[in-house]
Amino acid sequence: MRKIAIALTVLMALTSCVSKKKYAELEAKNKETQDLLNSCTVKLNACLEEKAGLAATAASYKEHNQDLINSSKDLTVLTTKGAENLEKSLESLKEKDLKISRLQDALTKKDSVTLALVTSLKGAVGINDPDIEINVEKGVVFISIADKLLFKSGSYDVTDKAKSVLAKVAKVVNDKPDFECMVEGHTDNVPYKSNGILLDNWDLSVKRSTSIVRVLTNDLGVNPAKLIAAGRSSYIPLVPNDTAENKGKNRRTRIVVMPKIDQFYDMIEKEMKKQQQ
């Protein structure tokens, strides 16, 4: 009986010892599993966050891609419009070049007419007289005649010698129906002493101009509609009024021979129409 009791005691002790060991193993296994679960949970969360980030990136790329597609469409539209605008600009430039070319042709013809007029004037008036100067400035013919050929000092009565010179000018002007003349009176800077009729150099320059106009129309048969009378006083000198000789050069009458403006533009218009045919 005593032996049986001892045997049961030993058996119970052994049984108790095995259960604690097994428990410890299970406990360790459970901890290991828990650690593994925690690790997996962390990795899962990381993967979910990464997935969310990739999804956001993908959405951004998709949106950017759509923007690029839209931009490409807009660029295509702009390129088409740009090509159309460029073509219109080129056509406009061609038209402008053509107009410039036609205008240059018309100006060349006008210059040719002007040159012919200068030649006629120089042949008729005579180029050797130092008191008569004929030149061209910007397509306009200028005939400058010293006042000593036209007037006595301080007077506006045209001399007989002047009428012979003006007769040659009138002949050339009458041969050019498409031209008109402006007669300009110029004085030096010596103040004119008023005689009760003329007050100053302005009056003297204008009166000399109208005197020349009257000779051209009344005595030499120039059409009055082709003439313009103008006075410039002393304000357009050729040289400084510092010597008697220079003052003599500044006292002059200038006849400006020029094509009528409306006829000049008609000339240009006709040339343009001819080019379009």
Short mmCIF file of C-alpha atoms in Angstrom, two decimals:
data_model
loop_
_atom_site.label_atom_id
_atom_site.label_comp_id
_atom_site.label_asym_id
_atom_site.label_seq_id
_atom_site.Cartn_x
_atom_site.Cartn_y
_atom_site.Cartn_z
CA MET A 1 0.00 0.00 0.00
CA ARG A 2 2.84 2.23 0.91
CA LYS A 3 4.57 1.35 -2.34
CA ILE A 4 1.45 2.22 -4.27
CA ALA A 5 1.25 5.59 -2.58
CA ILE A 6 4.85 6.36 -3.38
CA ALA A 7 4.31 5.33 -6.99
CA LEU A 8 1.29 7.63 -7.35
CA THR A 9 3.23 10.47 -5.80
CA VAL A 10 6.08 10.01 -8.28
CA LEU A 11 3.63 9.67 -11.18
CA MET A 12 1.83 12.87 -10.19
CA ALA A 13 5.14 14.72 -9.86
CA LEU A 14 6.20 13.56 -13.32
CA THR A 15 2.81 14.52 -14.77
CA SER A 16 3.01 17.99 -13.24
CA CYS A 17 6.56 18.50 -14.57
CA VAL A 18 5.63 17.55 -18.17
CA SER A 19 2.64 19.95 -18.25
CA LYS A 20 4.73 22.99 -17.27
CA LYS A 21 7.34 22.24 -19.96
CA LYS A 22 4.69 21.78 -22.57
CA TYR A 23 3.06 24.98 -21.45
CA ALA A 24 6.36 26.78 -21.72
CA GLU A 25 6.80 25.50 -25.25
CA LEU A 26 3.30 26.51 -26.16
CA GLU A 27 3.85 29.87 -24.55
CA ALA A 28 7.02 30.36 -26.58
CA LYS A 29 5.31 29.19 -29.72
CA ASN A 30 2.41 31.55 -29.05
CA LYS A 31 4.81 34.50 -28.56
CA GLU A 32 6.62 33.62 -31.76
CA THR A 33 3.31 33.45 -33.61
CA GLN A 34 2.20 36.74 -32.10
CA ASP A 35 5.48 38.40 -33.11
CA LEU A 36 5.08 37.02 -36.60
CA LEU A 37 1.49 38.29 -36.72
CA ASN A 38 2.58 41.71 -35.55
CA SER A 39 5.33 41.79 -38.16
CA CYS A 40 2.88 40.76 -40.86
CA THR A 41 0.43 43.41 -39.68
CA VAL A 42 3.14 46.08 -39.92
CA LYS A 43 4.12 44.91 -43.39
CA LEU A 44 0.45 44.77 -44.41
CA ASN A 45 -0.10 48.33 -43.25
CA ALA A 46 3.04 49.43 -45.07
CA CYS A 47 1.82 47.71 -48.21
CA LEU A 48 -1.58 49.37 -47.89
CA GLU A 49 0.04 52.78 -47.49
CA GLU A 50 2.30 52.11 -50.46
CA LYS A 51 -0.70 50.97 -52.47
CA ALA A 52 -2.56 54.15 -51.57
CA GLY A 53 0.49 56.22 -52.58
CA LEU A 54 0.84 54.35 -55.87
CA ALA A 55 -2.86 54.81 -56.53
CA ALA A 56 -2.54 58.57 -55.92
CA THR A 57 0.54 58.69 -58.18
CA ALA A 58 -1.28 56.72 -60.86
CA ALA A 59 -4.23 59.15 -60.62
CA SER A 60 -1.82 62.09 -60.89
CA TYR A 61 -0.11 60.53 -63.91
CA LYS A 62 -3.49 59.89 -65.49
CA GLU A 63 -4.55 63.49 -64.91
CA HIS A 64 -1.21 64.77 -66.25
CA ASN A 65 -1.54 62.50 -69.25
CA GLN A 66 -5.00 63.91 -69.94
CA ASP A 67 -3.61 67.43 -69.62
CA LEU A 68 -0.92 66.53 -72.14
CA ILE A 69 -3.57 65.15 -74.48
CA ASN A 70 -5.61 68.34 -74.11
CA SER A 71 -2.50 70.47 -74.58
CA SER A 72 -1.62 68.50 -77.66
CA LYS A 73 -5.09 69.18 -79.06
CA ASP A 74 -4.78 72.88 -78.20
CA LEU A 75 -1.31 72.96 -79.74
CA THR A 76 -2.68 71.40 -82.90
CA VAL A 77 -5.37 74.07 -83.04
CA LEU A 78 -2.83 76.81 -82.35
CA THR A 79 -0.46 75.42 -84.94
CA THR A 80 -3.24 75.40 -87.51
CA LYS A 81 -4.25 78.96 -86.65
CA GLY A 82 -0.60 79.98 -86.62
CA ALA A 83 -0.12 78.54 -90.08
CA GLU A 84 -3.22 80.37 -91.31
CA ASN A 85 -2.05 83.64 -89.75
CA LEU A 86 1.42 83.17 -91.20
CA GLU A 87 -0.05 82.57 -94.63
CA LYS A 88 -2.19 85.71 -94.31
CA SER A 89 0.84 87.70 -93.16
CA LEU A 90 2.86 86.49 -96.14
CA GLU A 91 0.03 87.43 -98.49
CA SER A 92 -0.16 90.86 -96.84
CA LEU A 93 3.59 91.32 -97.24
CA LYS A 94 3.36 90.34 -100.90
CA GLU A 95 0.60 92.92 -101.43
CA LYS A 96 2.64 95.60 -99.66
CA ASP A 97 5.74 94.74 -101.69
CA LEU A 98 3.67 94.97 -104.85
CA LYS A 99 2.25 98.35 -103.83
CA ILE A 100 5.73 99.62 -102.95
CA SER A 101 7.05 98.38 -106.28
CA ARG A 102 4.22 100.10 -108.14
CA LEU A 103 4.75 103.29 -106.17
CA GLN A 104 8.45 103.21 -106.96
CA ASP A 105 7.64 102.75 -110.64
CA ALA A 106 5.30 105.73 -110.51
CA LEU A 107 7.91 107.81 -108.71
CA THR A 108 10.50 106.78 -111.27
CA LYS A 109 8.20 107.96 -114.05
CA LYS A 110 7.57 111.19 -112.14
CA ASP A 111 11.33 111.69 -111.74
CA SER A 112 11.74 111.09 -115.48
CA VAL A 113 9.15 113.78 -116.22
CA THR A 114 10.88 116.10 -113.73
CA LEU A 115 14.26 115.50 -115.36
CA ALA A 116 12.80 116.28 -118.76
CA LEU A 117 11.34 119.48 -117.33
CA VAL A 118 14.71 120.52 -115.88
CA THR A 119 16.36 119.90 -119.23
CA SER A 120 13.72 122.01 -120.99
CA LEU A 121 14.05 124.81 -118.47
CA LYS A 122 17.83 124.87 -118.60
CA GLY A 123 17.72 124.87 -122.39
CA ALA A 124 15.16 127.67 -122.52
CA VAL A 125 16.36 129.90 -119.70
CA GLY A 126 20.07 129.31 -120.03
CA ILE A 127 22.30 127.78 -117.40
CA ASN A 128 25.27 130.13 -117.79
CA ASP A 129 23.68 133.07 -116.01
CA PRO A 130 24.98 133.08 -112.39
CA ASP A 131 21.88 134.97 -111.26
CA ILE A 132 19.57 132.18 -112.41
CA GLU A 133 19.81 128.80 -110.71
CA ILE A 134 17.79 125.70 -111.64
CA ASN A 135 17.91 122.58 -109.49
CA VAL A 136 15.82 119.66 -108.29
CA GLU A 137 15.06 118.83 -104.66
CA LYS A 138 12.92 115.81 -103.75
CA GLY A 139 11.40 115.61 -107.19
CA VAL A 140 10.50 119.33 -107.39
CA VAL A 141 12.09 121.84 -109.78
CA PHE A 142 13.26 125.16 -108.31
CA ILE A 143 14.10 128.21 -110.43
CA SER A 144 15.81 130.82 -108.29
CA ILE A 145 16.23 134.30 -109.83
CA ALA A 146 18.25 137.01 -108.11
CA ASP A 147 16.22 140.11 -107.29
CA LYS A 148 18.66 142.38 -109.13
CA LEU A 149 17.36 140.80 -112.35
CA LEU A 150 13.74 141.41 -111.35
CA PHE A 151 13.43 144.52 -109.17
CA LYS A 152 15.15 147.70 -108.21
CA SER A 153 16.25 147.97 -104.57
CA GLY A 154 13.27 148.24 -102.23
CA SER A 155 10.82 148.09 -105.14
CA TYR A 156 8.29 145.54 -106.30
CA ASP A 157 7.98 146.82 -109.88
CA VAL A 158 9.28 144.20 -112.34
CA THR A 159 12.05 145.47 -114.64
CA ASP A 160 12.00 145.08 -118.42
CA LYS A 161 15.07 142.80 -118.23
CA ALA A 162 13.16 140.53 -115.85
CA LYS A 163 10.29 140.17 -118.31
CA SER A 164 12.61 138.66 -120.93
CA VAL A 165 13.80 136.08 -118.38
CA LEU A 166 10.25 135.35 -117.20
CA ALA A 167 9.11 134.93 -120.80
CA LYS A 168 11.43 131.94 -121.14
CA VAL A 169 10.08 130.46 -117.91
CA ALA A 170 6.50 131.08 -119.05
CA LYS A 171 7.09 129.25 -122.32
CA VAL A 172 8.25 126.09 -120.55
CA VAL A 173 5.44 126.30 -117.97
CA ASN A 174 2.84 126.70 -120.71
CA ASP A 175 4.20 123.60 -122.42
CA LYS A 176 3.55 121.56 -119.25
CA PRO A 177 -0.22 121.64 -118.62
CA ASP A 178 0.02 119.05 -115.87
CA PHE A 179 2.26 121.24 -113.71
CA GLU A 180 1.63 124.26 -111.51
CA CYS A 181 4.00 126.93 -110.19
CA MET A 182 4.43 128.60 -106.84
CA VAL A 183 6.17 131.99 -106.93
CA GLU A 184 8.00 132.67 -103.64
CA GLY A 185 9.38 136.08 -102.69
CA HIS A 186 12.41 136.18 -100.35
CA THR A 187 14.14 139.18 -98.74
CA ASP A 188 17.29 139.72 -96.71
CA ASN A 189 17.09 140.58 -93.00
CA VAL A 190 17.31 144.34 -93.39
CA PRO A 191 14.00 145.73 -91.99
CA TYR A 192 11.82 147.30 -94.65
CA LYS A 193 10.92 150.92 -93.95
CA SER A 194 7.17 151.22 -94.21
CA ASN A 195 5.95 153.50 -96.97
CA GLY A 196 2.35 153.47 -95.80
CA ILE A 197 1.46 150.66 -98.21
CA LEU A 198 3.98 147.97 -97.28
CA LEU A 199 4.64 147.50 -93.58
CA ASP A 200 7.59 145.09 -93.45
CA ASN A 201 9.58 142.39 -95.25
CA TRP A 202 6.54 140.12 -95.23
CA ASP A 203 4.59 142.62 -97.29
CA LEU A 204 7.56 143.23 -99.61
CA SER A 205 8.13 139.51 -100.27
CA VAL A 206 4.44 138.88 -100.98
CA LYS A 207 4.11 142.00 -103.16
CA ARG A 208 7.11 140.94 -105.24
CA SER A 209 5.57 137.51 -105.65
CA THR A 210 2.23 138.90 -106.83
CA SER A 211 4.05 141.26 -109.21
CA ILE A 212 5.77 138.28 -110.87
CA VAL A 213 2.43 136.43 -111.03
CA ARG A 214 0.81 139.39 -112.77
CA VAL A 215 3.56 139.55 -115.38
CA LEU A 216 3.26 135.79 -116.03
CA THR A 217 -0.52 135.95 -116.40
CA ASN A 218 -1.19 139.39 -117.90
CA ASP A 219 1.84 139.75 -120.17
CA LEU A 220 3.01 136.19 -120.84
CA GLY A 221 -0.24 134.20 -121.04
CA VAL A 222 0.29 131.73 -118.17
CA ASN A 223 -2.96 130.20 -116.90
CA PRO A 224 -3.68 131.88 -113.52
CA ALA A 225 -5.08 128.59 -112.17
CA LYS A 226 -1.57 127.13 -112.39
CA LEU A 227 0.04 129.85 -110.23
CA ILE A 228 0.40 130.32 -106.47
CA ALA A 229 1.75 133.53 -104.91
CA ALA A 230 3.68 133.23 -101.65
CA GLY A 231 5.97 135.40 -99.52
CA ARG A 232 8.64 134.01 -97.16
CA SER A 233 10.08 137.32 -95.87
CA SER A 234 13.68 136.87 -94.59
CA TYR A 235 13.16 133.58 -92.78
CA ILE A 236 14.53 131.13 -95.39
CA PRO A 237 18.00 132.53 -96.17
CA LEU A 238 20.38 130.67 -98.45
CA VAL A 239 23.43 132.00 -96.60
CA PRO A 240 23.97 134.09 -93.44
CA ASN A 241 23.06 137.76 -93.86
CA ASP A 242 26.52 138.88 -92.72
CA THR A 243 27.83 140.52 -95.90
CA ALA A 244 26.39 142.64 -98.69
CA GLU A 245 27.09 139.83 -101.17
CA ASN A 246 25.24 137.25 -99.04
CA LYS A 247 22.31 139.60 -98.57
CA GLY A 248 22.14 139.90 -102.34
CA LYS A 249 21.94 136.10 -102.63
CA ASN A 250 19.11 135.94 -100.10
CA ARG A 251 17.07 138.59 -101.96
CA ARG A 252 15.55 136.36 -104.60
CA THR A 253 12.38 135.08 -106.20
CA ARG A 254 11.99 131.34 -106.37
CA ILE A 255 9.63 129.68 -108.83
CA VAL A 256 8.71 126.17 -107.73
CA VAL A 257 7.52 123.98 -110.61
CA MET A 258 5.72 120.85 -109.44
CA PRO A 259 3.18 118.31 -110.70
CA LYS A 260 -0.33 118.83 -109.45
CA ILE A 261 -0.86 116.62 -106.40
CA ASP A 262 -4.14 115.13 -107.60
CA GLN A 263 -2.64 114.33 -111.00
CA PHE A 264 0.39 112.77 -109.33
CA TYR A 265 -1.86 110.40 -107.40
CA ASP A 266 -3.79 109.68 -110.60
CA MET A 267 -0.49 108.71 -112.15
CA ILE A 268 0.17 106.28 -109.29
CA GLU A 269 -3.36 104.85 -109.45
CA LYS A 270 -3.13 104.28 -113.20
CA GLU A 271 0.19 102.51 -112.76
CA MET A 272 -1.30 100.22 -110.09
CA LYS A 273 -4.29 99.37 -112.28
CA LYS A 274 -1.99 98.59 -115.17
CA GLN A 275 0.03 96.20 -112.99
CA GLN A 276 -3.15 94.36 -111.89
CA GLN A 277 -4.23 93.62 -115.46
#
